[in-house]
Amino acid sequence: MRGGRIFRIKTDTWRRIRWDLAWAVGIGWWSWWWRAHLMKTTPGFVYFADSWDYINISHDPTVAPDPFHSPFIEMLWRYGTNHHFNEIAVGQLQQTAGVVMAVAMYVALRGVAIRLVAVPAALYFSMSALEIFSERAFLTECGTTLFIVLGLAATARMIKPFPQKHSPWWFLVAAISFGTAAAIRPAVQLFAVAAISYLGLQYLWRYRREWLRLRTWRQMVLVAPLSVVLTVLPMWSLQERYHQYYGTTSPTPAQGVVLLTRWGHIVPCAIAAEHKGLVKRAILQVCEKPLDIVPGVSTNALWSPGPVREILNDVPGLRRTSKTLARITQAEMRKNQGEVIHEIYRSIAWQLTKKPVEPAYLYHNGSQWFTPNVMTHYPGHAEWFQGEKKRAAAPVVFLGTIEKTIYLPQYFFWGALALGVLRGFVWLIWRRGKWSLNHVVVVSAILLATGFVSVALGTLPGFRYWIPLQPGVLLIFAAALGARRKPTFEQVVPADLPHIK
């Protein structure tokens, strides 16, 4: 009888795994078909002003990489295409990443929600306009989102209802995934550090009763430092590249300049008298300027002609100038904490309630790179465009779809919040089951919180900043809509068996 119960439980477990595997394969196939269909019906790729930094400047050894656009993505593109560095190969690589993301997203969703919710959520993610746009655009969003989703899927596999031998390996996969996402997009580094710190503490806490066992202790001694190394390793590679040109180990050498442009309105113009050269002129360019309606739009000074732009082009002196400007701005932010908090709140409120900024006129299909001036400054032009001589201008079709669906991430966020509050009230009234936090949901919440704060501190609320946050929003929404009931150890292996007592 008891043997029959064990057999029945094992059979049920295999049946669940088999169905999840079948759905994962189905979602992967659908994602591939959808992308192949779109390439036939709406071909073409998306370029932006920043694309120049990732495609041309990043791989040119005679030119310093952009001080706030990480060159790490170019390395991944080059290795991922086996050094066939052209727009078709990179585009195919990113669309393959989209298929992988869809499957990994389903794995992460199954860690928080029932299958009835996980399947449509994963399908929506694979078909969303923001995701398709990121795969067609030569920017960092696709790569960043890929490794965030892989890290979330690894987190879902790491956190099981009871200790299991594969947890350390999934923890290490999450560490290197989040670290790589931070190297591609340094604004994610706060999330990477916070998420891995949280998962590390959870790992140690879950195995607290086994610390005295030699095998478990040895495993912990190896896993804990290795997770730190894997998180930092991609960032270290980026810092080495920047140190070669700028003499700094910062993942964003121009951080002080960005900070000044974002918070120049609280910097008194009188401070400029204490400095000279580019520092003085840059302060005078942005100091005490009135706030614009859109929070963070003052960072456009980074691309406008003037002293700020001259600092970014001054490769030998950038490190020193950036540090000076960071020190000045941070001192004023400490003096005006109330105003800083209010501006951060205003930016986060904008991100959650108002239309994200969409500078559609800056996106193009590559035709703007066929002018004689651009081709002169692009040694790899023929290689990238595979000998193409010209390209007719055409509208970026995905921008129209994004315009129609631009509020969806915000709707999911507020829907998740409302459902979460409702479930909390229901639990308080009936108290069914033990209250517990799903760790994948916690990591997703860390992703959203750090993402909102990073945008508030350093830039304007553009629609592209929602792309890496979309997986976190969907996971929290799915958990609130149809949370998965966690089986206990006794449910998987009945406690009345002799060998368990």
XYZ file of C-alpha atoms in Angstrom:
501
model
C 0.000 0.000 0.000
C 2.713 2.382 1.019
C 4.813 1.402 -1.966
C 1.796 2.116 -4.130
C 1.549 5.620 -2.657
C 5.189 6.335 -3.480
C 4.705 5.056 -7.025
C 1.569 7.140 -7.454
C 3.319 10.300 -6.183
C 6.300 9.742 -8.483
C 3.959 9.152 -11.425
C 2.045 12.371 -10.699
C 5.315 14.308 -10.445
C 6.516 12.953 -13.787
C 3.153 13.784 -15.359
C 3.486 17.407 -14.212
C 7.056 17.635 -15.519
C 6.027 16.074 -18.819
C 3.223 18.586 -19.349
C 5.481 21.505 -18.450
C 8.087 20.229 -20.885
C 5.455 19.918 -23.615
C 4.194 23.452 -23.004
C 7.758 24.827 -22.979
C 8.437 23.207 -26.362
C 5.129 24.538 -27.701
C 5.873 28.074 -26.524
C 9.338 27.897 -28.043
C 7.936 26.697 -31.385
C 5.262 29.397 -31.406
C 7.853 32.094 -30.618
C 10.036 30.893 -33.480
C 7.081 30.789 -35.931
C 5.882 34.243 -34.869
C 9.320 35.765 -35.438
C 9.766 34.017 -38.803
C 6.332 35.283 -39.875
C 7.146 38.867 -38.828
C 10.442 38.806 -40.706
C 8.531 37.962 -43.883
C 5.680 40.422 -43.398
C 7.573 43.307 -41.747
C 11.298 42.899 -42.522
C 13.968 45.328 -41.454
C 15.885 46.335 -38.366
C 15.811 49.351 -36.063
C 18.642 51.849 -35.570
C 18.953 54.657 -33.039
C 21.567 57.304 -32.332
C 23.004 55.032 -29.613
C 23.388 52.167 -32.103
C 26.462 53.932 -33.475
C 28.228 53.422 -30.143
C 27.406 49.716 -29.948
C 28.138 48.797 -33.573
C 30.894 51.111 -34.807
C 32.743 52.618 -31.848
C 32.732 49.514 -29.632
C 34.853 47.346 -31.918
C 37.173 50.040 -33.279
C 40.429 49.761 -31.260
C 41.579 53.212 -32.408
C 38.584 54.913 -30.759
C 37.721 54.956 -27.048
C 34.373 53.266 -26.258
C 31.517 55.532 -25.280
C 31.868 56.382 -21.570
C 28.249 55.576 -20.693
C 27.229 53.079 -23.406
C 28.780 49.743 -22.452
C 30.778 48.043 -25.247
C 30.079 44.632 -23.657
C 27.104 43.948 -25.946
C 29.324 44.194 -29.031
C 31.523 41.416 -27.641
C 28.467 39.182 -27.106
C 27.206 39.938 -30.611
C 30.588 39.100 -32.106
C 31.013 35.798 -30.239
C 27.340 34.901 -30.638
C 27.560 35.228 -34.428
C 30.947 33.462 -34.563
C 32.499 36.740 -35.756
C 30.017 37.119 -38.652
C 29.428 40.700 -37.552
C 26.680 42.071 -39.785
C 23.112 43.264 -39.317
C 21.502 40.022 -40.548
C 23.567 37.757 -38.279
C 23.116 39.956 -35.197
C 19.394 40.291 -35.927
C 19.024 36.507 -36.193
C 21.004 36.077 -32.972
C 18.695 38.435 -31.097
C 15.569 36.748 -32.446
C 16.982 33.386 -31.348
C 17.475 34.980 -27.945
C 13.781 35.920 -28.082
C 12.809 32.254 -28.466
C 15.079 31.288 -25.562
C 13.562 34.083 -23.470
C 10.027 32.843 -24.131
C 10.878 29.348 -22.854
C 12.858 30.679 -19.874
C 9.994 33.045 -19.055
C 7.615 30.081 -18.912
C 9.987 28.289 -16.523
C 10.101 31.375 -14.295
C 6.317 31.799 -14.441
C 5.761 28.178 -13.427
C 7.726 28.965 -10.299
C 5.068 31.450 -9.200
C 1.790 30.619 -10.968
C -0.427 27.787 -12.140
C -0.129 26.592 -15.714
C -3.410 28.249 -16.717
C -1.797 31.630 -15.993
C 1.823 30.838 -16.927
C 1.108 29.764 -20.516
C -0.762 32.897 -21.714
C 1.664 35.147 -19.808
C 4.660 33.538 -21.542
C 2.920 33.774 -24.929
C 2.108 37.446 -24.357
C 5.735 38.106 -23.427
C 7.024 36.450 -26.598
C 4.561 38.428 -28.766
C 4.657 41.810 -27.034
C 5.552 44.827 -29.142
C 8.270 45.926 -26.720
C 9.986 42.531 -26.855
C 9.846 42.217 -30.651
C 11.112 45.789 -30.976
C 14.084 45.056 -28.685
C 15.066 42.026 -30.785
C 14.985 44.075 -33.995
C 16.864 47.051 -32.521
C 20.660 47.261 -32.318
C 20.613 48.360 -28.687
C 21.234 46.744 -25.302
C 17.648 45.969 -24.244
C 17.424 42.511 -25.842
C 20.681 41.271 -24.300
C 19.868 42.752 -20.909
C 16.381 41.219 -20.854
C 17.713 37.824 -21.970
C 20.047 37.488 -19.003
C 17.514 38.897 -16.551
C 14.965 36.290 -17.677
C 17.574 33.505 -17.497
C 18.435 34.646 -13.969
C 14.760 34.669 -12.959
C 14.257 31.179 -14.414
C 17.324 29.939 -12.503
C 15.913 31.533 -9.347
C 12.648 29.639 -9.865
C 14.581 26.364 -10.175
C 16.878 27.169 -7.241
C 14.079 27.876 -4.741
C 12.321 24.535 -4.296
C 9.847 23.442 -1.592
C 12.629 21.470 0.080
C 16.445 21.294 -0.233
C 17.684 19.589 -3.382
C 21.127 18.926 -4.774
C 20.814 21.166 -7.841
C 20.112 24.394 -5.918
C 23.803 25.493 -5.820
C 24.155 25.165 -9.574
C 21.003 27.167 -10.269
C 22.267 29.787 -7.823
C 25.482 30.114 -9.827
C 23.517 30.372 -13.090
C 21.494 33.222 -11.567
C 24.706 34.932 -10.409
C 26.416 34.949 -13.801
C 23.159 35.859 -15.586
C 22.494 38.917 -13.433
C 26.177 39.894 -13.585
C 26.170 39.710 -17.384
C 22.988 41.818 -17.547
C 24.761 44.453 -15.422
C 27.787 44.422 -17.739
C 25.574 44.958 -20.789
C 23.638 47.734 -19.066
C 25.485 49.174 -16.030
C 22.237 50.712 -14.725
C 21.281 47.121 -13.761
C 24.275 46.707 -11.428
C 22.265 47.819 -8.373
C 19.707 45.094 -9.121
C 22.399 42.456 -9.695
C 24.094 43.130 -6.354
C 20.797 43.285 -4.424
C 19.326 40.169 -6.060
C 22.399 37.968 -5.596
C 22.799 39.171 -2.001
C 19.177 38.242 -1.295
C 19.461 34.830 -2.975
C 22.739 34.125 -1.151
C 21.147 34.826 2.228
C 18.165 32.648 1.304
C 20.491 29.842 0.252
C 22.349 29.922 3.575
C 19.113 30.172 5.569
C 17.460 27.219 3.836
C 20.430 24.978 4.624
C 20.972 26.289 8.157
C 20.084 22.935 9.735
C 22.717 21.152 7.634
C 25.674 23.435 8.289
C 27.392 20.836 10.480
C 27.365 18.229 7.731
C 30.759 18.152 6.066
C 29.440 17.794 2.511
C 26.991 20.708 2.853
C 29.569 22.935 4.537
C 32.092 22.240 1.794
C 29.441 23.063 -0.786
C 28.641 26.379 0.908
C 32.291 27.386 1.177
C 32.661 26.854 -2.568
C 29.332 28.245 -3.755
C 29.245 31.519 -1.777
C 32.535 33.033 -3.075
C 32.033 31.518 -6.530
C 28.662 33.262 -6.850
C 30.355 36.590 -6.068
C 33.076 35.896 -8.641
C 30.558 34.988 -11.350
C 28.516 38.121 -10.647
C 31.555 40.407 -10.768
C 33.418 38.690 -13.640
C 31.444 40.270 -16.537
C 31.619 43.663 -14.827
C 35.370 43.231 -14.348
C 35.753 42.600 -18.088
C 33.903 45.843 -18.809
C 35.957 47.780 -16.268
C 39.199 46.501 -17.810
C 38.086 47.836 -21.184
C 37.320 51.259 -19.748
C 40.560 51.323 -17.743
C 42.504 50.790 -20.944
C 41.197 54.060 -22.404
C 40.063 56.214 -19.481
C 42.260 54.992 -16.622
C 39.243 54.210 -14.419
C 37.667 51.005 -13.148
C 34.183 52.496 -13.132
C 31.596 50.670 -15.316
C 30.336 54.140 -16.311
C 33.276 56.585 -16.612
C 30.911 59.480 -17.401
C 28.736 58.919 -14.333
C 29.618 62.291 -12.806
C 28.751 64.125 -16.025
C 25.389 62.330 -16.265
C 24.674 63.152 -12.630
C 25.381 66.851 -13.217
C 23.035 67.067 -16.197
C 20.256 65.295 -14.281
C 20.566 67.365 -11.095
C 22.057 70.596 -12.389
C 18.928 72.516 -11.355
C 19.980 72.256 -7.677
C 23.638 73.210 -8.325
C 24.218 76.956 -7.602
C 25.875 78.811 -10.454
C 28.123 80.547 -7.883
C 30.043 77.286 -7.421
C 31.458 77.683 -10.931
C 33.703 80.490 -9.666
C 35.590 77.947 -7.540
C 36.629 75.953 -10.616
C 38.081 76.540 -14.032
C 38.209 75.093 -17.518
C 35.614 72.556 -18.647
C 34.342 71.995 -15.105
C 33.434 75.667 -14.759
C 31.848 75.879 -18.181
C 29.847 72.662 -17.692
C 28.426 73.907 -14.391
C 27.394 77.173 -15.983
C 25.708 75.269 -18.822
C 23.293 73.339 -16.572
C 23.190 75.142 -13.191
C 19.934 76.476 -11.749
C 17.995 75.662 -14.903
C 14.212 75.461 -14.294
C 12.774 71.951 -14.215
C 11.077 70.729 -17.349
C 7.665 69.039 -17.310
C 9.267 65.676 -18.116
C 11.573 64.635 -15.244
C 15.141 63.976 -16.415
C 14.848 65.636 -19.816
C 17.766 67.874 -18.788
C 20.099 64.938 -19.589
C 19.679 65.883 -23.261
C 22.608 68.229 -22.584
C 24.800 65.129 -23.001
C 24.075 65.146 -26.735
C 23.807 68.882 -27.324
C 26.809 70.990 -28.419
C 28.496 72.620 -25.442
C 30.975 72.090 -22.590
C 29.246 68.899 -21.356
C 29.714 67.278 -24.736
C 33.326 68.472 -24.849
C 34.001 66.668 -21.546
C 32.759 63.376 -23.024
C 35.136 63.814 -25.969
C 38.085 64.638 -23.700
C 39.302 61.051 -23.216
C 42.495 61.808 -21.200
C 40.742 64.178 -18.788
C 37.328 62.510 -18.496
C 38.097 60.499 -15.351
C 39.285 63.523 -13.379
C 36.556 65.850 -14.639
C 33.801 63.297 -14.032
C 34.946 62.712 -10.452
C 34.984 66.444 -9.770
C 31.488 66.926 -11.162
C 30.186 63.897 -9.241
C 31.591 65.285 -5.988
C 30.012 68.728 -6.609
C 26.597 67.287 -7.557
C 26.463 64.764 -4.720
C 27.302 67.498 -2.185
C 24.385 69.593 -3.440
C 22.071 66.553 -3.423
C 22.901 65.984 0.259
C 22.135 69.642 1.018
C 18.794 69.497 -0.852
C 17.542 66.053 0.181
C 13.892 67.133 0.273
C 14.000 68.396 -3.299
C 15.862 65.285 -4.460
C 13.286 62.967 -2.871
C 10.463 64.968 -4.418
C 12.053 64.784 -7.873
C 12.631 61.015 -7.537
C 8.994 60.609 -6.504
C 7.895 62.734 -9.478
C 9.911 60.587 -11.870
C 8.634 57.276 -10.454
C 5.052 58.597 -10.526
C 5.572 59.539 -14.182
C 6.948 56.079 -14.970
C 3.887 54.434 -13.424
C 1.079 56.732 -14.506
C 1.987 58.815 -17.557
C 2.948 58.062 -21.125
C 6.604 57.060 -21.511
C 8.724 59.287 -23.725
C 8.948 58.015 -27.307
C 11.315 60.017 -29.545
C 10.107 58.297 -32.712
C 12.012 60.658 -35.022
C 15.356 59.258 -33.786
C 14.631 55.684 -34.942
C 15.328 54.629 -38.517
C 15.935 51.546 -40.664
C 19.636 52.217 -41.224
C 19.178 54.544 -44.188
C 20.727 57.438 -42.260
C 24.033 55.536 -42.145
C 24.443 55.627 -45.922
C 25.422 59.303 -46.121
C 29.012 59.988 -47.290
C 29.940 61.587 -43.952
C 28.825 58.561 -41.920
C 30.451 56.059 -44.269
C 33.740 57.960 -43.987
C 33.756 57.504 -40.220
C 32.624 53.874 -40.340
C 35.493 51.547 -41.380
C 33.301 48.439 -41.086
C 30.402 49.868 -43.109
C 30.753 47.421 -46.007
C 31.083 44.454 -43.640
C 28.063 45.432 -41.535
C 25.754 46.112 -44.490
C 27.320 43.302 -46.570
C 28.312 45.582 -49.430
C 24.948 47.325 -49.727
C 25.376 50.689 -51.451
C 22.264 52.534 -50.310
C 18.998 52.047 -48.483
C 15.693 53.831 -48.994
C 14.232 55.502 -45.921
C 11.234 53.671 -44.459
C 9.148 54.107 -41.297
C 9.859 51.858 -38.331
C 6.628 49.870 -38.291
C 7.006 48.617 -34.714
C 6.802 52.130 -33.297
C 3.140 52.312 -34.290
C 2.381 49.092 -32.413
C 4.324 50.306 -29.391
C 2.317 53.534 -29.462
C -0.929 51.520 -29.202
C 0.321 49.218 -26.421
C 2.623 51.596 -24.561
C 0.526 51.606 -21.381
C 0.331 47.781 -21.019
C 3.310 47.407 -18.620
C 1.761 50.048 -16.374
C -1.603 48.277 -16.481
C 0.063 44.998 -15.490
C 1.850 46.735 -12.627
C -1.300 48.273 -11.171
C -3.237 45.063 -11.813
C -0.635 43.080 -9.887
C -0.754 45.576 -7.031
C -4.561 45.466 -6.846
C -4.678 41.656 -6.998
C -1.929 41.384 -4.394
C -3.814 43.618 -1.963
C -7.010 41.629 -2.580
C -5.273 38.303 -1.939
C -3.766 39.743 1.226
C -7.214 40.717 2.517
C -8.591 37.275 1.648
C -5.748 35.608 3.529
C -6.257 37.835 6.580
C -9.956 36.909 6.690
C -9.737 33.154 6.145
C -6.087 32.419 7.086
C -5.867 29.410 4.797
C -2.337 28.086 4.737
C 0.891 29.561 6.023
C 1.824 33.005 4.739
C 5.059 32.942 2.776
C 6.792 35.070 0.154
C 7.735 33.566 -3.170
C 11.410 34.377 -3.672
C 11.033 34.783 -7.449
C 8.438 37.476 -6.752
C 10.826 39.156 -4.291
C 13.630 39.224 -6.892
C 11.147 40.603 -9.444
C 10.166 43.326 -6.966
C 13.861 44.173 -6.496
C 14.172 44.420 -10.291
C 11.284 46.889 -10.510
C 12.320 48.980 -7.506
C 15.943 49.361 -8.627
C 14.840 49.991 -12.219
C 12.474 52.804 -11.254
C 15.071 54.419 -8.989
C 17.856 54.139 -11.602
C 15.709 55.930 -14.192
C 14.694 58.571 -11.633
C 18.313 59.250 -10.691
C 19.894 59.363 -14.111
C 17.623 59.770 -17.110
C 14.171 60.528 -18.499
C 11.313 57.962 -18.419
C 11.553 56.556 -21.946
C 9.533 53.576 -23.153
C 12.676 51.471 -23.703
C 13.384 51.373 -19.964
C 10.277 49.221 -19.516
C 11.699 46.424 -21.699
C 14.061 44.832 -19.100
C 11.429 45.431 -16.381
C 8.617 43.688 -18.270
C 9.534 40.144 -17.054
C 9.392 41.306 -13.432
C 5.996 42.964 -13.947
C 4.556 39.830 -15.585
C 5.898 37.535 -12.857
C 4.363 39.617 -10.085
C 1.073 39.894 -11.994
C 0.990 36.131 -12.644
C 1.724 35.376 -8.986
C -1.070 37.700 -7.875
C -3.523 36.293 -10.432
C -2.926 32.574 -9.960
C -0.323 31.802 -7.317
C 1.007 28.274 -7.355
C 0.472 26.329 -4.152
C 3.801 25.017 -2.935
C 3.805 21.297 -2.020
C 5.328 20.505 1.346
C 7.917 17.798 1.934
C 5.221 15.622 3.537
C 3.017 15.919 0.460
C 5.796 14.728 -1.837
C 6.997 11.930 0.468
C 4.317 10.946 3.043
C 5.507 11.280 6.636
C 3.904 8.008 7.711
C 6.484 5.931 5.856
C 8.920 4.063 8.136
C 12.101 5.545 6.690
C 10.836 9.126 7.227
C 10.073 8.776 10.925
